[in-house]
Amino acid sequence: MVQLVFSHAFAEETVLWPAVRASVTDGEELTARVEEEHQQINDLVADIERLPAGDPGREDKVQQAFALIRQAIRDEEDLLLPRLQDAVNTARLRTLGTTWAAVRQTAPTHPHPIIPRRPPGNGLLGVPLSIYDRVRDALSIGSSVSGRGR
């Protein structure tokens, strides 16, 4: 699940949110809110991955992360994406969707709280981190939210 959440969010931040900022009147404010939620999720999951499975604070952090993920989904589906859909034509939406899907397939799959939320920084740092994450995933090196690997 961590791999899906982080690759999804990275693709949004790299492809969709710049389009929202460029096309939607209050896109800057809308994307800033979701980017903050993404950053909080990054921080929480990074903390969770560092904690041993039996740590008493781990479950609370997991619950906080899921609550933030649910909030980010609501903000994206109720605010950002409908506004983007109203602001750009169907051809542009299809292009954004195709680009988003391609970026998601090559995005980092774990939290990296220190990387910027916006291009070009996230894209530049995302490439080496994606390679690292995908090798780590393939070899099952490191910890995960479920506690495996430690």
CSV table of N, CA, C and O in Angstrom, one decimal, residues 12-93:
chain,number,residue,atom,x,y,z
A,12,GLU,N,1.0,12.9,-8.9
A,12,GLU,CA,0.1,14.1,-8.8
A,12,GLU,C,0.9,15.4,-8.7
A,12,GLU,O,0.7,16.4,-9.4
A,13,GLU,N,1.9,15.3,-7.8
A,13,GLU,CA,2.7,16.5,-7.6
A,13,GLU,C,3.6,16.9,-8.8
A,13,GLU,O,3.8,18.1,-9.0
A,14,THR,N,3.9,16.0,-9.6
A,14,THR,CA,4.8,16.2,-10.7
A,14,THR,C,4.0,16.6,-12.0
A,14,THR,O,4.4,17.5,-12.8
A,15,VAL,N,2.8,16.1,-12.1
A,15,VAL,CA,2.0,16.3,-13.4
A,15,VAL,C,0.8,17.1,-13.2
A,15,VAL,O,0.5,18.1,-13.8
A,16,LEU,N,-0.1,16.7,-12.2
A,16,LEU,CA,-1.4,17.3,-12.1
A,16,LEU,C,-1.4,18.6,-11.4
A,16,LEU,O,-2.1,19.5,-11.9
A,17,TRP,N,-0.7,18.7,-10.3
A,17,TRP,CA,-0.8,20.0,-9.5
A,17,TRP,C,-0.2,21.2,-10.3
A,17,TRP,O,-0.7,22.3,-10.2
A,18,PRO,N,0.9,21.0,-11.1
A,18,PRO,CA,1.3,22.1,-11.9
A,18,PRO,C,0.3,22.5,-12.9
A,18,PRO,O,0.1,23.7,-13.1
A,19,ALA,N,-0.5,21.6,-13.4
A,19,ALA,CA,-1.6,21.9,-14.4
A,19,ALA,C,-2.7,22.7,-13.6
A,19,ALA,O,-3.3,23.6,-14.2
A,20,VAL,N,-3.0,22.3,-12.4
A,20,VAL,CA,-4.0,23.0,-11.6
A,20,VAL,C,-3.5,24.4,-11.3
A,20,VAL,O,-4.3,25.3,-11.5
A,21,ARG,N,-2.3,24.6,-10.9
A,21,ARG,CA,-1.8,25.9,-10.7
A,21,ARG,C,-1.8,26.8,-11.9
A,21,ARG,O,-2.1,28.0,-11.8
A,22,ALA,N,-1.6,26.2,-13.1
A,22,ALA,CA,-1.5,27.0,-14.3
A,22,ALA,C,-2.9,27.3,-14.9
A,22,ALA,O,-3.1,28.3,-15.6
A,23,SER,N,-3.9,26.4,-14.5
A,23,SER,CA,-5.2,26.5,-15.2
A,23,SER,C,-6.4,26.9,-14.3
A,23,SER,O,-7.4,27.4,-14.9
A,24,VAL,N,-6.3,26.8,-13.0
A,24,VAL,CA,-7.4,27.1,-12.1
A,24,VAL,C,-7.1,28.4,-11.4
A,24,VAL,O,-6.0,28.6,-10.9
A,25,THR,N,-8.1,29.2,-11.3
A,25,THR,CA,-7.9,30.5,-10.7
A,25,THR,C,-7.3,30.5,-9.3
A,25,THR,O,-6.3,31.2,-9.1
A,26,ASP,N,-7.7,29.7,-8.4
A,26,ASP,CA,-7.1,29.6,-7.0
A,26,ASP,C,-6.3,28.3,-6.9
A,26,ASP,O,-6.2,27.7,-5.8
A,27,GLY,N,-5.7,27.8,-8.0
A,27,GLY,CA,-5.0,26.6,-8.0
A,27,GLY,C,-3.8,26.5,-7.0
A,27,GLY,O,-3.5,25.5,-6.5
A,28,GLU,N,-3.2,27.7,-6.8
A,28,GLU,CA,-2.0,27.7,-5.9
A,28,GLU,C,-2.5,27.3,-4.5
A,28,GLU,O,-1.8,26.5,-3.9
A,29,GLU,N,-3.6,27.9,-4.0
A,29,GLU,CA,-4.0,27.6,-2.7
A,29,GLU,C,-4.5,26.2,-2.6
A,29,GLU,O,-4.3,25.5,-1.6
A,30,LEU,N,-5.2,25.7,-3.6
A,30,LEU,CA,-5.8,24.4,-3.6
A,30,LEU,C,-4.6,23.3,-3.5
A,30,LEU,O,-4.7,22.4,-2.8
A,31,THR,N,-3.6,23.5,-4.4
A,31,THR,CA,-2.5,22.5,-4.4
A,31,THR,C,-1.7,22.6,-3.1
A,31,THR,O,-1.2,21.6,-2.7
A,32,ALA,N,-1.5,23.8,-2.6
A,32,ALA,CA,-0.7,24.0,-1.4
A,32,ALA,C,-1.3,23.2,-0.2
A,32,ALA,O,-0.6,22.5,0.6
A,33,ARG,N,-2.6,23.1,-0.2
A,33,ARG,CA,-3.3,22.4,0.9
A,33,ARG,C,-3.0,20.9,0.7
A,33,ARG,O,-2.7,20.2,1.7
A,34,VAL,N,-3.2,20.3,-0.5
A,34,VAL,CA,-2.9,18.9,-0.7
A,34,VAL,C,-1.4,18.6,-0.5
A,34,VAL,O,-1.1,17.5,0.0
A,35,GLU,N,-0.6,19.5,-1.0
A,35,GLU,CA,0.8,19.2,-0.8
A,35,GLU,C,1.2,19.2,0.7
A,35,GLU,O,2.1,18.3,1.1
A,36,GLU,N,0.6,20.0,1.5
A,36,GLU,CA,0.8,19.9,2.9
A,36,GLU,C,0.4,18.6,3.5
A,36,GLU,O,1.1,18.0,4.3
A,37,GLU,N,-0.8,18.1,3.0
A,37,GLU,CA,-1.3,16.8,3.5
A,37,GLU,C,-0.3,15.7,3.0
A,37,GLU,O,0.1,14.8,3.8
A,38,HIS,N,0.2,15.8,1.8
A,38,HIS,CA,1.2,14.8,1.3
A,38,HIS,C,2.4,14.9,2.2
A,38,HIS,O,3.0,13.8,2.5
A,39,GLN,N,2.9,16.0,2.5
A,39,GLN,CA,4.1,16.2,3.4
A,39,GLN,C,3.9,15.5,4.7
A,39,GLN,O,4.8,14.8,5.2
A,40,GLN,N,2.7,15.8,5.3
A,40,GLN,CA,2.4,15.2,6.6
A,40,GLN,C,2.4,13.6,6.5
A,40,GLN,O,2.9,13.0,7.4
A,41,ILE,N,1.8,13.1,5.5
A,41,ILE,CA,1.8,11.7,5.2
A,41,ILE,C,3.2,11.1,5.1
A,41,ILE,O,3.6,10.1,5.7
A,42,ASN,N,4.1,11.8,4.3
A,42,ASN,CA,5.5,11.5,4.2
A,42,ASN,C,6.1,11.4,5.5
A,42,ASN,O,6.8,10.4,5.8
A,43,ASP,N,6.0,12.4,6.3
A,43,ASP,CA,6.6,12.4,7.6
A,43,ASP,C,6.2,11.3,8.5
A,43,ASP,O,7.0,10.6,9.2
A,44,LEU,N,4.8,11.1,8.6
A,44,LEU,CA,4.3,10.0,9.4
A,44,LEU,C,4.8,8.6,9.0
A,44,LEU,O,5.2,7.8,9.8
A,45,VAL,N,4.7,8.4,7.7
A,45,VAL,CA,5.1,7.0,7.2
A,45,VAL,C,6.6,6.8,7.4
A,45,VAL,O,7.0,5.7,7.8
A,46,ALA,N,7.4,7.9,7.2
A,46,ALA,CA,8.8,7.7,7.5
A,46,ALA,C,9.1,7.4,9.0
A,46,ALA,O,9.9,6.6,9.3
A,47,ASP,N,8.3,8.1,9.9
A,47,ASP,CA,8.4,7.7,11.3
A,47,ASP,C,8.0,6.3,11.6
A,47,ASP,O,8.6,5.6,12.3
A,48,ILE,N,6.9,5.9,10.9
A,48,ILE,CA,6.4,4.5,11.1
A,48,ILE,C,7.4,3.5,10.7
A,48,ILE,O,7.6,2.5,11.4
A,49,GLU,N,8.0,3.7,9.6
A,49,GLU,CA,9.0,2.8,9.0
A,49,GLU,C,10.2,2.7,10.0
A,49,GLU,O,10.9,1.7,10.0
A,50,ARG,N,10.5,3.7,10.8
A,50,ARG,CA,11.6,3.7,11.7
A,50,ARG,C,11.3,3.0,13.0
A,50,ARG,O,12.2,2.6,13.7
A,51,LEU,N,10.0,2.9,13.3
A,51,LEU,CA,9.6,2.3,14.6
A,51,LEU,C,9.5,0.8,14.5
A,51,LEU,O,9.1,0.2,13.5
A,52,PRO,N,9.9,0.1,15.6
A,52,PRO,CA,9.7,-1.4,15.6
A,52,PRO,C,8.3,-1.7,15.7
A,52,PRO,O,7.4,-0.9,16.2
A,53,ALA,N,7.9,-2.9,15.2
A,53,ALA,CA,6.5,-3.3,15.1
A,53,ALA,C,5.8,-3.2,16.4
A,53,ALA,O,4.6,-2.9,16.4
A,54,GLY,N,6.4,-3.4,17.5
A,54,GLY,CA,5.7,-3.4,18.8
A,54,GLY,C,5.6,-2.1,19.5
A,54,GLY,O,5.1,-1.9,20.6
A,55,ASP,N,6.2,-1.0,18.9
A,55,ASP,CA,6.2,0.3,19.5
A,55,ASP,C,4.8,0.8,19.8
A,55,ASP,O,4.0,0.8,18.9
A,56,PRO,N,4.6,1.3,21.0
A,56,PRO,CA,3.2,1.7,21.4
A,56,PRO,C,2.7,2.9,20.6
A,56,PRO,O,1.5,3.1,20.4
A,57,GLY,N,3.6,3.8,20.1
A,57,GLY,CA,3.2,4.9,19.3
A,57,GLY,C,3.0,4.6,17.8
A,57,GLY,O,2.4,5.5,17.1
A,58,ARG,N,3.3,3.5,17.4
A,58,ARG,CA,3.2,3.1,16.0
A,58,ARG,C,1.8,3.1,15.5
A,58,ARG,O,1.5,3.6,14.4
A,59,GLU,N,0.9,2.5,16.2
A,59,GLU,CA,-0.5,2.4,15.8
A,59,GLU,C,-1.2,3.7,15.7
A,59,GLU,O,-1.9,4.0,14.7
A,60,ASP,N,-0.8,4.6,16.6
A,60,ASP,CA,-1.4,6.0,16.5
A,60,ASP,C,-0.9,6.7,15.2
A,60,ASP,O,-1.7,7.4,14.6
A,61,LYS,N,0.3,6.6,14.9
A,61,LYS,CA,0.9,7.2,13.7
A,61,LYS,C,0.2,6.6,12.4
A,61,LYS,O,-0.1,7.3,11.5
A,62,VAL,N,0.0,5.3,12.5
A,62,VAL,CA,-0.7,4.6,11.3
A,62,VAL,C,-2.1,5.2,11.2
A,62,VAL,O,-2.5,5.5,10.1
A,63,GLN,N,-2.8,5.3,12.3
A,63,GLN,CA,-4.2,5.9,12.2
A,63,GLN,C,-4.1,7.3,11.7
A,63,GLN,O,-5.0,7.7,10.9
A,64,GLN,N,-3.2,8.1,12.2
A,64,GLN,CA,-3.0,9.5,11.7
A,64,GLN,C,-2.8,9.5,10.2
A,64,GLN,O,-3.3,10.4,9.4
A,65,ALA,N,-1.9,8.6,9.7
A,65,ALA,CA,-1.6,8.6,8.3
A,65,ALA,C,-2.8,8.3,7.5
A,65,ALA,O,-3.1,8.9,6.4
A,66,PHE,N,-3.6,7.3,7.9
A,66,PHE,CA,-4.8,6.9,7.1
A,66,PHE,C,-5.8,8.0,7.1
A,66,PHE,O,-6.5,8.3,6.1
A,67,ALA,N,-5.9,8.7,8.2
A,67,ALA,CA,-6.9,9.9,8.3
A,67,ALA,C,-6.4,11.0,7.3
A,67,ALA,O,-7.3,11.5,6.6
A,68,LEU,N,-5.1,11.2,7.2
A,68,LEU,CA,-4.6,12.2,6.3
A,68,LEU,C,-4.8,11.8,4.8
A,68,LEU,O,-5.1,12.6,4.0
A,69,ILE,N,-4.6,10.5,4.6
A,69,ILE,CA,-4.8,9.9,3.2
A,69,ILE,C,-6.2,10.1,2.8
A,69,ILE,O,-6.5,10.6,1.7
A,70,ARG,N,-7.2,9.8,3.7
A,70,ARG,CA,-8.6,10.0,3.4
A,70,ARG,C,-8.9,11.5,3.1
A,70,ARG,O,-9.7,11.8,2.2
A,71,GLN,N,-8.3,12.4,3.9
A,71,GLN,CA,-8.6,13.8,3.7
A,71,GLN,C,-8.0,14.3,2.4
A,71,GLN,O,-8.6,15.0,1.7
A,72,ALA,N,-6.8,13.8,2.0
A,72,ALA,CA,-6.2,14.2,0.8
A,72,ALA,C,-7.0,13.7,-0.4
A,72,ALA,O,-7.3,14.4,-1.4
A,73,ILE,N,-7.6,12.5,-0.3
A,73,ILE,CA,-8.4,11.9,-1.3
A,73,ILE,C,-9.7,12.8,-1.5
A,73,ILE,O,-10.1,13.2,-2.6
A,74,ARG,N,-10.3,13.2,-0.4
A,74,ARG,CA,-11.5,14.1,-0.5
A,74,ARG,C,-11.1,15.4,-1.1
A,74,ARG,O,-11.9,15.9,-2.0
A,75,ASP,N,-10.0,16.0,-0.7
A,75,ASP,CA,-9.7,17.3,-1.3
A,75,ASP,C,-9.4,17.2,-2.8
A,75,ASP,O,-9.8,18.0,-3.5
A,76,GLU,N,-8.7,16.1,-3.2
A,76,GLU,CA,-8.4,15.9,-4.6
A,76,GLU,C,-9.7,15.7,-5.4
A,76,GLU,O,-9.9,16.3,-6.4
A,77,GLU,N,-10.5,14.8,-4.9
A,77,GLU,CA,-11.7,14.4,-5.7
A,77,GLU,C,-12.8,15.4,-5.6
A,77,GLU,O,-13.5,15.6,-6.6
A,78,ASP,N,-12.9,16.2,-4.5
A,78,ASP,CA,-14.0,17.1,-4.4
A,78,ASP,C,-13.6,18.5,-4.8
A,78,ASP,O,-14.5,19.3,-5.2
A,79,LEU,N,-12.3,18.9,-4.7
A,79,LEU,CA,-11.9,20.2,-5.0
A,79,LEU,C,-11.0,20.3,-6.3
A,79,LEU,O,-11.3,21.0,-7.2
A,80,LEU,N,-9.8,19.7,-6.2
A,80,LEU,CA,-8.8,19.9,-7.3
A,80,LEU,C,-9.2,19.3,-8.6
A,80,LEU,O,-9.2,20.0,-9.6
A,81,LEU,N,-9.5,18.0,-8.7
A,81,LEU,CA,-9.8,17.4,-10.0
A,81,LEU,C,-11.0,18.0,-10.7
A,81,LEU,O,-11.0,18.2,-11.9
A,82,PRO,N,-12.2,18.2,-10.0
A,82,PRO,CA,-13.3,18.9,-10.7
A,82,PRO,C,-12.9,20.2,-11.2
A,82,PRO,O,-13.4,20.6,-12.3
A,83,ARG,N,-12.1,21.0,-10.5
A,83,ARG,CA,-11.7,22.3,-11.0
A,83,ARG,C,-10.8,22.2,-12.2
A,83,ARG,O,-11.0,23.0,-13.1
A,84,LEU,N,-9.9,21.2,-12.2
A,84,LEU,CA,-9.1,21.0,-13.3
A,84,LEU,C,-9.9,20.6,-14.5
A,84,LEU,O,-9.7,21.1,-15.7
A,85,GLN,N,-10.9,19.7,-14.3
A,85,GLN,CA,-11.8,19.2,-15.4
A,85,GLN,C,-12.5,20.4,-16.0
A,85,GLN,O,-12.7,20.4,-17.2
A,86,ASP,N,-13.0,21.3,-15.2
A,86,ASP,CA,-13.7,22.5,-15.7
A,86,ASP,C,-12.8,23.4,-16.5
A,86,ASP,O,-13.2,24.2,-17.3
A,87,ALA,N,-11.5,23.4,-16.1
A,87,ALA,CA,-10.6,24.4,-16.7
A,87,ALA,C,-9.9,24.1,-18.0
A,87,ALA,O,-9.4,24.9,-18.7
A,88,VAL,N,-9.8,22.8,-18.2
A,88,VAL,CA,-9.1,22.4,-19.4
A,88,VAL,C,-9.9,21.4,-20.3
A,88,VAL,O,-10.9,20.8,-19.8
A,89,ASN,N,-9.6,21.4,-21.6
A,89,ASN,CA,-10.4,20.5,-22.5
A,89,ASN,C,-10.1,19.1,-22.3
A,89,ASN,O,-9.1,18.7,-21.7
A,90,THR,N,-10.9,18.2,-23.0
A,90,THR,CA,-10.8,16.8,-22.8
A,90,THR,C,-9.5,16.3,-23.3
A,90,THR,O,-8.9,15.4,-22.7
A,91,ALA,N,-9.0,16.8,-24.4
A,91,ALA,CA,-7.7,16.4,-25.0
A,91,ALA,C,-6.6,16.6,-24.0
A,91,ALA,O,-5.7,15.7,-23.8
A,92,ARG,N,-6.6,17.8,-23.3
A,92,ARG,CA,-5.6,18.1,-22.3
A,92,ARG,C,-5.7,17.1,-21.1
A,92,ARG,O,-4.7,16.7,-20.6
A,93,LEU,N,-6.9,16.8,-20.7
A,93,LEU,CA,-7.1,15.9,-19.6
A,93,LEU,C,-6.6,14.5,-19.9
A,93,LEU,O,-5.9,13.9,-19.1
